[in-house]
mmCIF file of C-alpha atoms in Angstrom:
data_model
loop_
_atom_site.group_PDB
_atom_site.id
_atom_site.type_symbol
_atom_site.label_atom_id
_atom_site.label_comp_id
_atom_site.label_asym_id
_atom_site.label_seq_id
_atom_site.Cartn_x
_atom_site.Cartn_y
_atom_site.Cartn_z
ATOM 1 C CA UNK A 1 97.440 74.178 -181.923
ATOM 2 C CA UNK A 2 97.105 74.108 -178.158
ATOM 3 C CA UNK A 3 98.065 76.684 -175.556
ATOM 4 C CA UNK A 4 99.475 75.569 -172.240
ATOM 5 C CA UNK A 5 98.465 77.553 -169.172
ATOM 6 C CA UNK A 6 101.456 79.833 -168.622
ATOM 7 C CA UNK A 7 100.028 82.392 -166.217
ATOM 8 C CA UNK A 8 98.750 82.066 -162.676
ATOM 9 C CA UNK A 9 95.408 80.358 -163.031
ATOM 10 C CA UNK A 10 93.830 81.675 -159.859
ATOM 11 C CA UNK A 11 93.630 85.017 -158.089
ATOM 12 C CA UNK A 12 96.931 85.554 -156.249
ATOM 13 C CA UNK A 13 96.770 86.310 -152.563
ATOM 14 C CA UNK A 14 98.171 89.487 -151.095
ATOM 15 C CA UNK A 15 101.447 88.988 -149.245
ATOM 16 C CA UNK A 16 100.780 87.499 -145.835
ATOM 17 C CA UNK A 17 97.130 86.778 -146.623
ATOM 18 C CA UNK A 18 96.042 83.224 -145.889
ATOM 19 C CA UNK A 19 94.145 80.976 -148.240
ATOM 20 C CA UNK A 20 90.331 80.679 -147.960
ATOM 21 C CA UNK A 21 91.084 77.198 -146.626
ATOM 22 C CA UNK A 22 92.761 78.732 -143.577
ATOM 23 C CA UNK A 23 91.064 77.502 -140.420
ATOM 24 C CA UNK A 24 89.686 79.661 -137.633
ATOM 25 C CA UNK A 25 91.182 79.894 -134.141
ATOM 26 C CA UNK A 26 88.713 77.429 -132.637
ATOM 27 C CA UNK A 27 89.769 74.747 -135.121
ATOM 28 C CA UNK A 28 93.405 75.592 -134.443
ATOM 29 C CA UNK A 29 92.908 75.073 -130.716
ATOM 30 C CA UNK A 30 91.144 71.758 -131.247
ATOM 31 C CA UNK A 31 93.538 70.266 -133.817
ATOM 32 C CA UNK A 32 97.047 71.718 -133.812
ATOM 33 C CA UNK A 33 98.204 69.222 -136.465
ATOM 34 C CA UNK A 34 95.529 70.449 -138.872
ATOM 35 C CA UNK A 35 96.437 74.053 -138.133
ATOM 36 C CA UNK A 36 100.117 73.392 -138.809
ATOM 37 C CA UNK A 37 99.163 71.614 -142.039
ATOM 38 C CA UNK A 38 97.113 74.635 -143.093
ATOM 39 C CA UNK A 39 100.033 76.996 -142.391
ATOM 40 C CA UNK A 40 102.383 74.825 -144.437
ATOM 41 C CA UNK A 41 99.908 74.562 -147.322
ATOM 42 C CA UNK A 42 99.403 78.328 -147.381
ATOM 43 C CA UNK A 43 103.167 78.900 -147.348
ATOM 44 C CA UNK A 44 103.512 76.404 -150.183
ATOM 45 C CA UNK A 45 100.929 78.243 -152.258
ATOM 46 C CA UNK A 46 102.678 81.557 -151.627
ATOM 47 C CA UNK A 47 105.955 80.114 -152.951
ATOM 48 C CA UNK A 48 104.131 78.660 -155.963
ATOM 49 C CA UNK A 49 102.523 82.008 -156.766
ATOM 50 C CA UNK A 50 105.797 83.894 -156.511
ATOM 51 C CA UNK A 51 107.463 81.393 -158.832
ATOM 52 C CA UNK A 52 104.662 81.704 -161.400
ATOM 53 C CA UNK A 53 104.757 85.497 -161.246
ATOM 54 C CA UNK A 54 108.539 85.552 -161.730
ATOM 55 C CA UNK A 55 108.262 83.229 -164.723
ATOM 56 C CA UNK A 56 105.517 85.369 -166.256
ATOM 57 C CA UNK A 57 107.475 88.586 -165.730
ATOM 58 C CA UNK A 58 110.529 87.023 -167.350
ATOM 59 C CA UNK A 59 108.508 85.997 -170.413
ATOM 60 C CA UNK A 60 106.722 89.320 -170.759
ATOM 61 C CA UNK A 61 109.645 91.610 -170.025
ATOM 62 C CA UNK A 62 110.036 94.345 -172.630
ATOM 63 C CA UNK A 63 113.598 95.126 -171.564
ATOM 64 C CA UNK A 64 116.632 93.240 -172.863
ATOM 65 C CA UNK A 65 117.679 90.676 -170.255
ATOM 66 C CA UNK A 66 121.191 89.324 -170.113
ATOM 67 C CA UNK A 67 121.568 85.529 -170.295
ATOM 68 C CA UNK A 68 123.024 85.578 -166.772
ATOM 69 C CA UNK A 69 120.056 87.518 -165.361
ATOM 70 C CA UNK A 70 117.588 85.211 -167.110
ATOM 71 C CA UNK A 71 119.433 82.180 -165.771
ATOM 72 C CA UNK A 72 119.326 83.608 -162.260
ATOM 73 C CA UNK A 73 115.580 84.273 -162.509
ATOM 74 C CA UNK A 74 114.950 80.737 -163.711
ATOM 75 C CA UNK A 75 117.010 79.379 -160.806
ATOM 76 C CA UNK A 76 115.039 81.479 -158.295
ATOM 77 C CA UNK A 77 111.742 80.274 -159.769
ATOM 78 C CA UNK A 78 112.953 76.672 -159.510
ATOM 79 C CA UNK A 79 114.009 77.196 -155.874
ATOM 80 C CA UNK A 80 110.559 78.573 -155.077
ATOM 81 C CA UNK A 81 108.897 75.562 -156.684
ATOM 82 C CA UNK A 82 111.111 73.234 -154.646
ATOM 83 C CA UNK A 83 110.100 75.129 -151.485
ATOM 84 C CA UNK A 84 106.432 74.865 -152.455
ATOM 85 C CA UNK A 85 106.743 71.118 -152.892
ATOM 86 C CA UNK A 86 108.584 70.701 -149.582
ATOM 87 C CA UNK A 87 105.962 72.610 -147.594
ATOM 88 C CA UNK A 88 103.030 70.982 -149.398
ATOM 89 C CA UNK A 89 104.371 67.489 -148.746
ATOM 90 C CA UNK A 90 104.994 68.362 -145.105
ATOM 91 C CA UNK A 91 101.381 69.553 -144.930
ATOM 92 C CA UNK A 92 100.101 66.264 -146.324
ATOM 93 C CA UNK A 93 102.188 64.334 -143.815
ATOM 94 C CA UNK A 94 100.124 66.041 -141.110
ATOM 95 C CA UNK A 95 96.772 66.153 -142.927
ATOM 96 C CA UNK A 96 96.552 63.767 -145.907
ATOM 97 C CA UNK A 97 93.256 65.254 -147.104
ATOM 98 C CA UNK A 98 94.477 68.873 -147.324
ATOM 99 C CA UNK A 99 93.216 69.965 -150.737
ATOM 100 C CA UNK A 100 95.368 73.084 -150.972
ATOM 101 C CA UNK A 101 98.542 71.063 -150.446
ATOM 102 C CA UNK A 102 97.511 68.616 -153.156
ATOM 103 C CA UNK A 103 96.721 71.533 -155.472
ATOM 104 C CA UNK A 104 100.192 73.025 -154.950
ATOM 105 C CA UNK A 105 101.909 69.689 -155.587
ATOM 106 C CA UNK A 106 100.013 69.171 -158.840
ATOM 107 C CA UNK A 107 100.804 72.677 -160.107
ATOM 108 C CA UNK A 108 104.437 72.668 -158.983
ATOM 109 C CA UNK A 109 105.156 69.286 -160.549
ATOM 110 C CA UNK A 110 103.501 70.456 -163.768
ATOM 111 C CA UNK A 111 105.737 73.537 -163.793
ATOM 112 C CA UNK A 112 108.736 71.246 -163.320
ATOM 113 C CA UNK A 113 107.770 69.335 -166.482
ATOM 114 C CA UNK A 114 106.375 66.203 -164.889
ATOM 115 C CA UNK A 115 105.270 63.538 -167.352
ATOM 116 C CA UNK A 116 101.657 64.013 -168.546
ATOM 117 C CA UNK A 117 100.441 60.859 -166.792
ATOM 118 C CA UNK A 118 101.844 62.106 -163.478
ATOM 119 C CA UNK A 119 100.080 65.439 -163.994
ATOM 120 C CA UNK A 120 96.806 63.587 -164.608
ATOM 121 C CA UNK A 121 97.208 61.546 -161.429
ATOM 122 C CA UNK A 122 98.131 64.546 -159.265
ATOM 123 C CA UNK A 123 95.459 66.842 -160.697
ATOM 124 C CA UNK A 124 92.716 64.275 -160.172
ATOM 125 C CA UNK A 125 93.856 63.687 -156.587
ATOM 126 C CA UNK A 126 93.762 67.427 -155.936
ATOM 127 C CA UNK A 127 90.314 67.807 -157.493
ATOM 128 C CA UNK A 128 89.017 65.034 -155.232
ATOM 129 C CA UNK A 129 90.377 66.827 -152.167
ATOM 130 C CA UNK A 130 89.333 70.400 -153.032
ATOM 131 C CA UNK A 131 85.946 71.822 -152.130
ATOM 132 C CA UNK A 132 83.449 72.154 -155.002
ATOM 133 C CA UNK A 133 83.235 75.847 -154.078
ATOM 134 C CA UNK A 134 86.935 76.400 -154.791
ATOM 135 C CA UNK A 135 86.148 77.265 -158.402
ATOM 136 C CA UNK A 136 89.337 79.051 -159.431
ATOM 137 C CA UNK A 137 91.705 76.337 -158.257
ATOM 138 C CA UNK A 138 89.473 73.640 -159.713
ATOM 139 C CA UNK A 139 89.446 75.432 -163.089
ATOM 140 C CA UNK A 140 93.237 75.633 -163.020
ATOM 141 C CA UNK A 141 93.495 71.898 -162.354
ATOM 142 C CA UNK A 142 90.971 71.110 -165.075
ATOM 143 C CA UNK A 143 93.080 73.099 -167.529
ATOM 144 C CA UNK A 144 96.113 71.074 -166.458
ATOM 145 C CA UNK A 145 94.101 67.901 -167.069
ATOM 146 C CA UNK A 146 93.072 69.117 -170.520
ATOM 147 C CA UNK A 147 96.670 69.805 -171.501
ATOM 148 C CA UNK A 148 97.989 66.531 -170.048
ATOM 149 C CA UNK A 149 95.299 64.383 -171.678
ATOM 150 C CA UNK A 150 95.952 66.152 -174.990
ATOM 151 C CA UNK A 151 99.667 65.397 -174.770
ATOM 152 C CA UNK A 152 98.691 61.762 -174.180
ATOM 153 C CA UNK A 153 96.356 61.973 -177.208
ATOM 154 C CA UNK A 154 93.414 61.102 -174.943
ATOM 155 C CA UNK A 155 91.142 63.562 -176.673
ATOM 156 C CA UNK A 156 87.812 62.463 -175.202
ATOM 157 C CA UNK A 157 89.211 62.960 -171.687
ATOM 158 C CA UNK A 158 90.675 66.323 -172.680
ATOM 159 C CA UNK A 159 87.303 67.386 -174.083
ATOM 160 C CA UNK A 160 85.615 66.490 -170.790
ATOM 161 C CA UNK A 161 88.098 68.569 -168.777
ATOM 162 C CA UNK A 162 87.838 71.637 -171.006
ATOM 163 C CA UNK A 163 84.041 71.427 -171.147
ATOM 164 C CA UNK A 164 83.900 71.707 -167.366
ATOM 165 C CA UNK A 165 85.862 74.969 -167.598
ATOM 166 C CA UNK A 166 83.899 76.553 -170.433
ATOM 167 C CA UNK A 167 80.641 75.629 -168.706
ATOM 168 C CA UNK A 168 81.485 78.273 -166.090
ATOM 169 C CA UNK A 169 81.268 81.720 -167.691
ATOM 170 C CA UNK A 170 83.499 83.240 -164.990
ATOM 171 C CA UNK A 171 86.188 80.560 -164.983
ATOM 172 C CA UNK A 172 89.767 81.822 -165.308
ATOM 173 C CA UNK A 173 91.441 80.927 -168.603
ATOM 174 C CA UNK A 174 88.012 80.188 -170.128
ATOM 175 C CA UNK A 175 88.874 81.824 -173.471
ATOM 176 C CA UNK A 176 92.069 79.820 -173.886
ATOM 177 C CA UNK A 177 90.207 76.676 -172.849
ATOM 178 C CA UNK A 178 87.665 77.352 -175.610
ATOM 179 C CA UNK A 179 90.413 77.435 -178.258
ATOM 180 C CA UNK A 180 91.978 74.258 -176.887
ATOM 181 C CA UNK A 181 88.577 72.587 -176.771
ATOM 182 C CA UNK A 182 87.989 73.600 -180.400
ATOM 183 C CA UNK A 183 91.184 71.807 -181.417
ATOM 184 C CA UNK A 184 90.183 68.729 -179.411
ATOM 185 C CA UNK A 185 86.836 68.690 -181.234
ATOM 186 C CA UNK A 186 88.761 68.738 -184.523
ATOM 187 C CA UNK A 187 90.749 65.656 -183.530
ATOM 188 C CA UNK A 188 87.507 63.915 -182.637
ATOM 189 C CA UNK A 189 86.158 64.806 -186.125
ATOM 190 C CA UNK A 190 83.549 67.100 -184.544
ATOM 191 C CA UNK A 191 84.094 69.854 -187.117
ATOM 192 C CA UNK A 192 80.916 71.863 -186.494
ATOM 193 C CA UNK A 193 81.600 71.908 -182.744
ATOM 194 C CA UNK A 194 85.187 72.968 -183.439
ATOM 195 C CA UNK A 195 84.084 75.928 -185.560
ATOM 196 C CA UNK A 196 81.515 76.988 -182.958
ATOM 197 C CA UNK A 197 84.114 76.960 -180.163
ATOM 198 C CA UNK A 198 86.676 78.845 -182.252
ATOM 199 C CA UNK A 199 84.081 81.518 -183.061
ATOM 200 C CA UNK A 200 83.272 81.872 -179.365
ATOM 201 C CA UNK A 201 86.976 82.078 -178.545
ATOM 202 C CA UNK A 202 87.435 84.799 -181.189
ATOM 203 C CA UNK A 203 84.627 86.854 -179.632
ATOM 204 C CA UNK A 204 86.242 86.623 -176.197
ATOM 205 C CA UNK A 205 89.765 87.405 -177.471
ATOM 206 C CA UNK A 206 89.189 89.834 -180.366
ATOM 207 C CA UNK A 207 92.787 91.117 -180.373
ATOM 208 C CA UNK A 208 94.356 87.663 -180.244
ATOM 209 C CA UNK A 209 95.141 85.844 -183.487
ATOM 210 C CA UNK A 210 95.033 82.350 -181.951
ATOM 211 C CA UNK A 211 91.331 81.799 -182.587
ATOM 212 C CA UNK A 212 91.590 83.127 -186.148
ATOM 213 C CA UNK A 213 94.420 80.752 -186.999
ATOM 214 C CA UNK A 214 92.289 77.960 -185.559
ATOM 215 C CA UNK A 215 89.297 79.074 -187.623
ATOM 216 C CA UNK A 216 91.438 79.158 -190.766
ATOM 217 C CA UNK A 217 92.594 75.578 -190.217
ATOM 218 C CA UNK A 218 89.154 74.299 -189.180
ATOM 219 C CA UNK A 219 87.449 75.891 -192.208
ATOM 220 C CA UNK A 220 90.157 74.509 -194.477
ATOM 221 C CA UNK A 221 89.676 70.984 -193.136
ATOM 222 C CA UNK A 222 85.913 71.338 -193.533
ATOM 223 C CA UNK A 223 86.439 72.329 -197.175
ATOM 224 C CA UNK A 224 85.245 75.915 -196.623
ATOM 225 C CA UNK A 225 88.013 77.378 -198.771
ATOM 226 C CA UNK A 226 86.762 80.979 -198.955
ATOM 227 C CA UNK A 227 86.182 81.137 -195.187
ATOM 228 C CA UNK A 228 89.570 79.527 -194.576
ATOM 229 C CA UNK A 229 91.330 82.169 -196.675
ATOM 230 C CA UNK A 230 89.474 85.087 -195.103
ATOM 231 C CA UNK A 231 90.162 83.790 -191.580
ATOM 232 C CA UNK A 232 93.852 83.298 -192.388
ATOM 233 C CA UNK A 233 94.100 86.741 -193.970
ATOM 234 C CA UNK A 234 92.589 88.267 -190.842
ATOM 235 C CA UNK A 235 94.918 86.255 -188.601
ATOM 236 C CA UNK A 236 98.061 87.259 -190.494
ATOM 237 C CA UNK A 237 97.058 90.913 -190.337
ATOM 238 C CA UNK A 238 97.033 90.557 -186.532
ATOM 239 C CA UNK A 239 100.024 88.237 -186.279
ATOM 240 C CA UNK A 240 102.370 88.916 -189.220
ATOM 241 C CA UNK A 241 105.330 87.220 -187.503
ATOM 242 C CA UNK A 242 103.297 84.090 -186.631
ATOM 243 C CA UNK A 243 104.011 84.409 -182.911
ATOM 244 C CA UNK A 244 100.687 82.763 -182.063
ATOM 245 C CA UNK A 245 101.727 79.735 -184.110
ATOM 246 C CA UNK A 246 105.369 79.398 -183.118
ATOM 247 C CA UNK A 247 105.486 81.235 -179.780
ATOM 248 C CA UNK A 248 106.250 79.999 -176.299
ATOM 249 C CA UNK A 249 103.487 78.029 -174.622
ATOM 250 C CA UNK A 250 102.072 76.733 -177.933
ATOM 251 C CA UNK A 251 102.318 73.009 -178.590
ATOM 252 C CA UNK A 252 101.020 70.559 -181.182
ATOM 253 C CA UNK A 253 99.875 66.953 -180.901
ATOM 254 C CA UNK A 254 101.177 65.288 -182.943
ATOM 255 C CA UNK A 255 104.177 67.559 -183.464
ATOM 256 C CA UNK A 256 103.824 67.632 -187.264
ATOM 257 C CA UNK A 257 100.525 69.491 -186.837
ATOM 258 C CA UNK A 258 102.617 72.667 -186.649
ATOM 259 C CA UNK A 259 103.353 72.307 -190.383
ATOM 260 C CA UNK A 260 99.625 72.595 -191.213
ATOM 261 C CA UNK A 261 99.302 75.893 -189.358
ATOM 262 C CA UNK A 262 102.532 77.271 -190.800
ATOM 263 C CA UNK A 263 101.482 76.273 -194.319
ATOM 264 C CA UNK A 264 98.108 78.026 -193.960
ATOM 265 C CA UNK A 265 99.956 81.073 -192.613
ATOM 266 C CA UNK A 266 102.561 81.091 -195.409
ATOM 267 C CA UNK A 267 99.805 81.013 -198.001
ATOM 268 C CA UNK A 268 98.173 84.001 -196.283
ATOM 269 C CA UNK A 269 101.501 85.840 -196.131
ATOM 270 C CA UNK A 270 102.081 85.173 -199.834
ATOM 271 C CA UNK A 271 98.664 86.699 -200.671
ATOM 272 C CA UNK A 272 99.497 90.005 -198.978
ATOM 273 C CA UNK A 273 100.287 92.995 -201.228
ATOM 274 C CA UNK A 274 104.012 93.432 -201.823
ATOM 275 C CA UNK A 275 104.688 90.241 -199.890
ATOM 276 C CA UNK A 276 108.271 89.049 -199.577
ATOM 277 C CA UNK A 277 107.126 85.522 -198.679
ATOM 278 C CA UNK A 278 107.117 83.250 -201.734
ATOM 279 C CA UNK A 279 104.453 80.612 -202.183
ATOM 280 C CA UNK A 280 107.224 78.016 -202.209
ATOM 281 C CA UNK A 281 107.488 78.412 -198.406
ATOM 282 C CA UNK A 282 103.891 77.263 -198.042
ATOM 283 C CA UNK A 283 104.616 74.339 -200.364
ATOM 284 C CA UNK A 284 107.602 73.344 -198.225
ATOM 285 C CA UNK A 285 105.425 73.288 -195.088
ATOM 286 C CA UNK A 286 102.711 71.210 -196.758
ATOM 287 C CA UNK A 287 105.335 68.734 -197.933
ATOM 288 C CA UNK A 288 106.835 68.622 -194.430
ATOM 289 C CA UNK A 289 103.410 67.656 -193.045
ATOM 290 C CA UNK A 290 103.107 64.927 -195.674
ATOM 291 C CA UNK A 291 106.602 63.608 -194.940
ATOM 292 C CA UNK A 292 106.458 63.750 -191.142
ATOM 293 C CA UNK A 293 102.864 62.589 -190.852
ATOM 294 C CA UNK A 294 103.030 59.824 -193.416
ATOM 295 C CA UNK A 295 100.212 58.483 -195.591
ATOM 296 C CA UNK A 296 97.852 57.909 -192.648
ATOM 297 C CA UNK A 297 98.223 61.365 -191.108
ATOM 298 C CA UNK A 298 94.978 63.171 -190.284
ATOM 299 C CA UNK A 299 93.808 65.488 -193.061
ATOM 300 C CA UNK A 300 96.380 64.118 -195.521
ATOM 301 C CA UNK A 301 93.873 64.455 -198.368
ATOM 302 C CA UNK A 302 93.534 68.186 -197.723
ATOM 303 C CA UNK A 303 97.308 68.538 -197.519
ATOM 304 C CA UNK A 304 97.795 66.825 -200.876
ATOM 305 C CA UNK A 305 95.101 69.033 -202.415
ATOM 306 C CA UNK A 306 97.068 72.098 -201.297
ATOM 307 C CA UNK A 307 100.289 70.645 -202.704
ATOM 308 C CA UNK A 308 98.667 70.005 -206.089
ATOM 309 C CA UNK A 309 97.092 73.465 -206.178
ATOM 310 C CA UNK A 310 100.350 75.247 -205.391
ATOM 311 C CA UNK A 311 102.347 73.136 -207.846
ATOM 312 C CA UNK A 312 99.817 73.989 -210.582
ATOM 313 C CA UNK A 313 99.956 77.679 -209.715
ATOM 314 C CA UNK A 314 103.738 77.763 -209.720
ATOM 315 C CA UNK A 315 103.830 75.841 -212.993
ATOM 316 C CA UNK A 316 101.380 78.307 -214.549
ATOM 317 C CA UNK A 317 103.460 81.232 -213.390
ATOM 318 C CA UNK A 318 106.562 79.703 -214.916
ATOM 319 C CA UNK A 319 104.831 79.188 -218.275
ATOM 320 C CA UNK A 320 103.411 82.717 -218.362
ATOM 321 C CA UNK A 321 106.612 84.436 -217.307
ATOM 322 C CA UNK A 322 108.074 86.440 -220.230
ATOM 323 C CA UNK A 323 111.161 84.898 -221.676
ATOM 324 C CA UNK A 324 114.247 87.012 -221.728
ATOM 325 C CA UNK A 325 115.196 88.211 -225.227
ATOM 326 C CA UNK A 326 118.743 87.237 -226.074
ATOM 327 C CA UNK A 327 121.060 90.214 -226.319
ATOM 328 C CA UNK A 328 122.222 90.926 -229.888
ATOM 329 C CA UNK A 329 125.653 89.609 -230.639
ATOM 330 C CA UNK A 330 128.290 92.175 -231.358
ATOM 331 C CA UNK A 331 129.321 92.352 -234.981
ATOM 332 C CA UNK A 332 132.804 91.204 -235.711
ATOM 333 C CA UNK A 333 135.045 92.072 -238.632
ATOM 334 C CA UNK A 334 137.850 90.168 -240.109
ATOM 335 C CA UNK A 335 141.022 91.648 -241.418
#
């Protein structure tokens, strides 16, 4: 289970405030092309920020929003992204090494659902152009790289990107990066490292169920059945509707991985007192993983162990269920 970066990944600037990359008046006087490029890049970033804020507000709104209003907000956010791209590209036409412009292009194209390989190319170009001191923007780009490499199933490259973020204790999105890194470790069969990262993520986000779902799955795959159950029980107490498994911004690589998380969650739901979730729902999710993943799917042995265990439990319940006593037949009389 991976989380995509859905919020602004760097501190937004106050309206009218220029980026730290803004040049001073002496530089402006010496190189008017560079100054114009800086203005365009700053304008591009302002449009990008406003688009990201609008998208976040739309997702987090507690008020009912009509489909028309939501559609209008999405259109405005798209228009702002188009404006950001236009200004950033105009900036690069004047100053090809402008790091801020390259940053905006990478982020805007990512928001517009560019293919993962394009995101990788753009993010790496922006990182090469940005100053090493520009920590917040660099962390945002590294997160983009982690997500893109994960979608491409390039897990070693994703691990490298996330490790650069978590190595900075003040990096934005560090907690989410830790959870994503934990999942990457799992795909690289680095189970101990995965558990350590999930535990660190849980400490940083104590009210968020994401890390606990990850711990439940990681413990299960490591064969730590008691720890897996206790982690899942804790997660479901925080997230009874499984929003952290099925919610917006959560993705799985490969896609059938979702079934593993849902199955673990359904088992936890079924264990709750007075639960209305039957164990058969967990069985259906385990079987979906087996079907969609095929015989060579990762962790297929654990999945089949769960299937056997649930089938045995359901069979035992059926045998021990009291049989209904036939109702006595009404006496009949003949005349």
